[in-house]
Short mmCIF file of C-alpha atoms in Angstrom, two decimals:
data_model
loop_
_atom_site.label_atom_id
_atom_site.label_comp_id
_atom_site.label_asym_id
_atom_site.label_seq_id
_atom_site.Cartn_x
_atom_site.Cartn_y
_atom_site.Cartn_z
CA MET T 1 -0.10 0.14 -0.06
CA LYS T 2 0.90 3.33 -0.45
CA ALA T 3 1.95 5.98 2.46
CA VAL T 4 3.52 9.24 2.71
CA ILE T 5 7.09 8.66 4.96
CA CYS T 6 9.44 10.59 6.83
CA ASP T 7 12.93 8.73 7.16
CA HIS T 8 14.54 11.61 8.39
CA TRP T 9 14.52 14.51 10.32
CA ALA T 10 13.84 17.16 7.76
CA PRO T 11 11.06 20.14 6.28
CA TYR T 12 8.01 18.46 5.07
CA THR T 13 9.07 19.14 1.42
CA ASP T 14 11.47 15.96 2.00
CA LEU T 15 8.84 13.74 2.41
CA LYS T 16 8.42 10.79 0.17
CA ILE T 17 5.59 8.63 -1.06
CA THR T 18 6.34 4.58 -1.06
CA ASP T 19 4.93 1.15 -0.87
CA ILE T 20 4.72 -0.35 2.61
CA GLU T 21 3.17 -3.43 4.19
CA PRO T 22 -0.06 -3.33 4.71
CA PRO T 23 -1.56 -3.66 8.49
CA THR T 24 -2.59 -6.82 10.46
CA ALA T 25 -5.88 -6.77 12.53
CA LYS T 26 -4.34 -7.60 16.25
CA PRO T 27 -6.39 -8.16 19.02
CA GLY T 28 -8.66 -5.10 20.02
CA GLN T 29 -7.66 -3.20 16.61
CA VAL T 30 -9.26 -2.17 13.88
CA ILE T 31 -8.04 -2.06 10.51
CA ILE T 32 -9.16 1.62 8.51
CA ASP T 33 -9.41 2.40 5.06
CA ILE T 34 -8.44 5.82 5.08
CA LYS T 35 -10.74 8.18 3.01
CA ALA T 36 -9.08 11.46 4.38
CA ILE T 37 -6.63 12.75 7.16
CA GLY T 38 -6.34 15.96 9.19
CA LEU T 39 -3.27 18.21 8.74
CA ASN T 40 -2.20 20.51 11.36
CA PHE T 41 0.87 22.64 12.43
CA PHE T 42 2.52 19.90 14.25
CA ASP T 43 2.49 17.81 11.48
CA THR T 44 5.07 20.04 10.18
CA LEU T 45 6.97 20.25 13.14
CA ILE T 46 7.07 16.55 13.91
CA VAL T 47 8.82 15.48 10.77
CA GLU T 48 11.88 18.19 11.73
CA ASN T 49 12.05 16.65 15.56
CA ARG T 50 10.83 19.67 17.02
CA TYR T 51 7.25 18.66 18.54
CA GLN T 52 7.17 17.10 21.91
CA ILE T 53 6.10 13.88 20.45
CA THR T 54 9.35 11.77 18.54
CA PRO T 55 8.24 8.86 16.44
CA ASP T 56 10.27 5.98 15.51
CA LEU T 57 11.98 7.03 11.99
CA PRO T 58 10.39 5.67 9.38
CA PHE T 59 6.90 7.16 10.14
CA SER T 60 3.96 8.68 8.31
CA PRO T 61 2.95 12.50 9.67
CA GLY T 62 -0.94 12.88 9.71
CA GLY T 63 -2.81 12.75 13.37
CA GLU T 64 -6.28 12.57 12.35
CA ILE T 65 -8.03 10.13 10.03
CA ALA T 66 -11.29 9.06 8.76
CA GLY T 67 -12.53 6.29 6.71
CA ILE T 68 -14.26 2.73 6.83
CA VAL T 69 -13.40 -0.19 8.52
CA LYS T 70 -11.88 -3.01 6.48
CA GLU T 71 -11.24 -5.47 9.33
CA VAL T 72 -11.41 -6.10 13.22
CA GLY T 73 -9.50 -7.98 15.37
CA ASP T 74 -10.41 -10.21 18.15
CA HIS T 75 -12.08 -8.95 21.07
CA VAL T 76 -13.66 -5.86 18.97
CA ILE T 77 -17.15 -5.67 19.37
CA ALA T 78 -18.29 -2.06 18.82
CA PHE T 79 -17.27 -1.71 15.09
CA SER T 80 -17.80 -3.99 12.38
CA PRO T 81 -16.41 -3.96 8.49
CA GLY T 82 -18.24 -1.04 6.55
CA ASP T 83 -18.76 1.15 9.42
CA ARG T 84 -17.74 4.98 9.01
CA VAL T 85 -15.11 6.03 11.73
CA MET T 86 -13.05 8.42 12.61
CA ALA T 87 -9.56 8.29 15.30
CA TYR T 88 -7.04 10.53 16.73
CA VAL T 89 -4.02 8.66 15.96
CA GLY T 90 -0.97 11.17 16.58
CA TYR T 91 1.09 10.34 13.60
CA ASN T 92 0.95 7.39 10.54
CA GLY T 93 -2.39 9.04 9.30
CA ALA T 94 -0.67 9.67 5.62
CA ARG T 95 -1.12 6.07 4.37
CA GLU T 96 -4.05 3.96 2.86
CA GLN T 97 -4.11 1.87 5.70
CA LEU T 98 -3.93 2.16 9.35
CA SER T 99 -4.50 -0.58 12.48
CA VAL T 100 -5.85 1.14 15.20
CA PRO T 101 -7.10 0.44 19.03
CA ALA T 102 -10.68 0.25 19.10
CA GLY T 103 -10.81 2.84 21.83
CA LYS T 104 -9.45 5.34 19.80
CA ILE T 105 -12.49 5.21 17.40
CA THR T 106 -15.75 7.10 16.92
CA PRO T 107 -18.34 6.50 14.50
CA ILE T 108 -18.92 9.21 11.73
CA PRO T 109 -22.19 10.19 11.90
CA ASP T 110 -24.08 9.93 8.06
CA ASN T 111 -24.59 13.63 7.59
CA ILE T 112 -20.56 14.00 8.04
CA SER T 113 -18.03 13.98 5.34
CA PHE T 114 -14.77 11.87 5.56
CA GLU T 115 -13.15 15.58 4.77
CA SER T 116 -15.09 17.26 7.84
CA ALA T 117 -14.48 14.16 10.56
CA ALA T 118 -10.85 14.16 9.57
CA GLY T 119 -10.75 17.64 10.61
CA LEU T 120 -12.73 17.51 13.82
CA SER T 121 -10.37 15.84 16.59
CA ILE T 122 -7.83 18.74 16.95
CA THR T 123 -9.30 22.00 15.84
CA TYR T 124 -12.64 21.50 17.81
CA GLY T 125 -11.23 19.14 20.69
CA THR T 126 -8.57 21.86 21.61
CA SER T 127 -11.34 24.63 21.36
CA LEU T 128 -14.08 23.07 23.45
CA HIS T 129 -11.11 21.89 25.98
CA ALA T 130 -9.90 25.36 26.31
CA LEU T 131 -13.04 27.35 26.74
CA ARG T 132 -15.32 24.91 28.47
CA ASP T 133 -12.72 23.39 30.87
CA ARG T 134 -10.18 25.46 31.39
CA ALA T 135 -11.80 29.12 30.82
CA SER T 136 -15.26 28.24 32.18
CA ILE T 137 -16.23 30.87 29.63
CA ARG T 138 -20.03 32.24 30.66
CA PRO T 139 -22.62 33.85 28.86
CA ARG T 140 -22.44 37.25 27.84
CA GLU T 141 -18.53 37.32 28.32
CA THR T 142 -16.12 38.61 25.78
CA LEU T 143 -13.77 36.11 24.24
CA ALA T 144 -10.81 37.60 22.19
CA VAL T 145 -9.84 35.37 19.31
CA LEU T 146 -6.13 35.42 17.71
CA GLY T 147 -5.13 33.98 14.53
CA ALA T 148 -9.02 33.54 14.34
CA SER T 149 -9.12 32.86 10.17
CA GLY T 150 -6.98 29.69 11.47
CA GLY T 151 -8.19 26.07 11.96
CA VAL T 152 -8.51 26.20 15.61
CA GLY T 153 -9.51 29.89 15.46
CA GLN T 154 -12.71 29.23 13.14
CA SER T 155 -13.59 26.62 15.98
CA ALA T 156 -13.13 28.65 18.85
CA ILE T 157 -15.55 31.46 16.95
CA GLU T 158 -18.09 28.71 16.71
CA ILE T 159 -17.66 27.03 20.09
CA GLY T 160 -17.30 30.34 21.43
CA LYS T 161 -21.32 31.54 19.91
CA VAL T 162 -22.51 28.08 20.72
CA LEU T 163 -21.37 29.05 24.62
CA GLY T 164 -22.83 32.25 24.70
CA ALA T 165 -19.71 34.54 24.77
CA ARG T 166 -19.25 37.87 22.63
CA VAL T 167 -16.66 37.23 20.36
CA ILE T 168 -14.04 39.50 18.70
CA ALA T 169 -12.31 38.08 15.95
CA CYS T 170 -8.70 38.87 15.51
CA ALA T 171 -6.91 38.14 12.10
CA SER T 172 -3.95 39.73 9.73
CA SER T 173 -6.15 41.03 6.66
CA ASP T 174 -9.70 41.81 6.09
CA GLU T 175 -10.04 38.80 4.10
CA LYS T 176 -9.50 36.76 6.56
CA LEU T 177 -12.23 38.80 9.16
CA ALA T 178 -14.38 37.96 6.19
CA THR T 179 -14.44 34.70 6.76
CA CYS T 180 -14.84 35.16 10.59
CA LYS T 181 -17.94 37.27 10.29
CA GLN T 182 -19.34 34.54 8.42
CA LEU T 183 -18.91 32.24 11.16
CA GLY T 184 -20.47 34.53 13.54
CA ALA T 185 -17.92 36.76 15.05
CA ASP T 186 -19.56 40.09 16.64
CA GLU T 187 -16.78 42.40 16.28
CA LEU T 188 -13.69 42.42 13.67
CA VAL T 189 -9.68 43.60 14.43
CA ASN T 190 -7.05 43.62 11.77
CA TYR T 191 -3.86 43.40 13.91
CA GLN T 192 -1.99 44.29 10.65
CA THR T 193 -3.52 47.84 10.72
CA GLN T 194 -4.91 48.41 13.99
CA ASP T 195 -3.36 48.49 17.44
CA LEU T 196 -4.55 45.47 19.13
CA LYS T 197 -4.69 46.21 22.27
CA THR T 198 -6.19 50.12 21.61
CA GLU T 199 -8.96 47.97 19.71
CA LEU T 200 -10.05 45.41 22.11
CA LYS T 201 -10.08 47.90 24.92
CA ARG T 202 -12.13 50.08 22.51
CA LEU T 203 -14.59 47.01 21.88
CA THR T 204 -15.05 46.24 25.38
CA GLY T 205 -15.76 50.04 26.58
CA GLY T 206 -12.58 50.08 28.26
CA LYS T 207 -13.40 47.06 30.48
CA GLY T 208 -11.04 44.70 28.58
CA VAL T 209 -11.49 41.25 27.46
CA ASP T 210 -12.80 38.26 29.36
CA VAL T 211 -11.27 35.33 27.86
CA ILE T 212 -8.07 35.46 25.34
CA TYR T 213 -7.44 32.74 23.08
CA ASP T 214 -3.90 33.06 21.39
CA PRO T 215 -2.61 30.48 19.32
CA VAL T 216 -0.44 32.74 17.81
CA GLY T 217 2.06 33.50 20.14
CA GLY T 218 4.77 36.08 19.30
CA ASP T 219 4.32 40.06 19.83
CA LEU T 220 0.53 39.81 19.93
CA SER T 221 0.32 37.84 23.36
CA GLU T 222 1.75 40.67 25.37
CA GLN T 223 -0.76 43.35 23.51
CA ALA T 224 -3.59 41.03 23.97
CA LEU T 225 -2.76 40.35 27.78
CA ARG T 226 -2.55 44.46 28.07
CA ALA T 227 -6.09 44.36 26.84
CA THR T 228 -7.27 41.42 29.28
CA ALA T 229 -10.16 42.26 31.90
CA TRP T 230 -10.06 42.04 35.81
CA ASN T 231 -9.89 38.51 36.62
CA GLY T 232 -9.68 37.61 33.16
CA ARG T 233 -8.20 34.55 31.31
CA PHE T 234 -5.22 34.14 28.88
CA LEU T 235 -5.42 30.77 26.87
CA VAL T 236 -2.40 29.71 25.57
CA ILE T 237 -2.92 27.44 22.39
CA GLY T 238 -0.02 27.52 20.73
CA PHE T 239 3.17 29.52 18.92
CA ALA T 240 2.12 29.79 15.01
CA SER T 241 4.01 32.51 14.68
CA GLY T 242 7.24 30.91 15.60
CA THR T 243 8.17 32.67 18.53
CA ILE T 244 7.62 31.73 22.10
CA PRO T 245 6.50 35.05 23.92
CA LYS T 246 8.32 36.27 27.14
CA ILE T 247 5.27 37.91 29.39
CA PRO T 248 5.33 40.47 32.14
CA LEU T 249 4.14 38.78 35.30
CA ASN T 250 3.14 41.95 36.86
CA LEU T 251 0.48 42.20 34.55
CA THR T 252 -1.00 38.92 35.64
CA LEU T 253 -0.49 40.79 39.34
CA LEU T 254 -2.21 43.75 38.23
CA LYS T 255 -5.27 42.31 36.46
CA GLY T 256 -5.71 39.69 38.67
CA CYS T 257 -5.51 37.23 35.72
CA GLN T 258 -4.55 33.99 34.97
CA ILE T 259 -2.52 32.42 32.06
CA ILE T 260 -3.85 28.76 31.43
#
């Protein structure tokens, strides 16, 4: 079968497609015919050995998969051949088939495509955990989403609205912000042409933002933290800018806020 293979640590441009042996169904495992995979920022890191997980070489990138059950191993009773399923596997998703522990697999509803299902686990799982479990966001609180047009950003807008928040989408172009508006964002900030701190303060009547959702990092993080409300929550989601910010901790003291 075909697979995208990383056999040495290098940028994703060095990946190659090659033939490998198909998997076998071990007890408790399910073989999935993969129809779609989700690609995330960490996939570009893991192939360069810059991620917190270090797979043994060779391996395939691709942490999210969706497809059809081909075969089940002994002791698997929840799934049968032909079932439409999705799973988060960490890596090895970019291949035609994969053997996955049954406990990692979730059925796909009939009204969701393989492509959509393959992109659900990381982006929506991240945002749901961050907003509901970590920030405990409440109805009518304000939520500012940085990098709002990206994968996790879009999911944060949608989940924030479902949880009753007033969502301020922040992105680097008007074109990106138009997408955010279509997803339900209440307010928009272009941080390439506007000062992020000033705009967030203005849009909250000087109070500041209750919850900051930051998958970007870099210089934007401190600007956003300075616009946080008293007892606000600053969610550290990632560092897509490539720069891990150094935050003045006196700001958390002055604002009584949490960095989560």
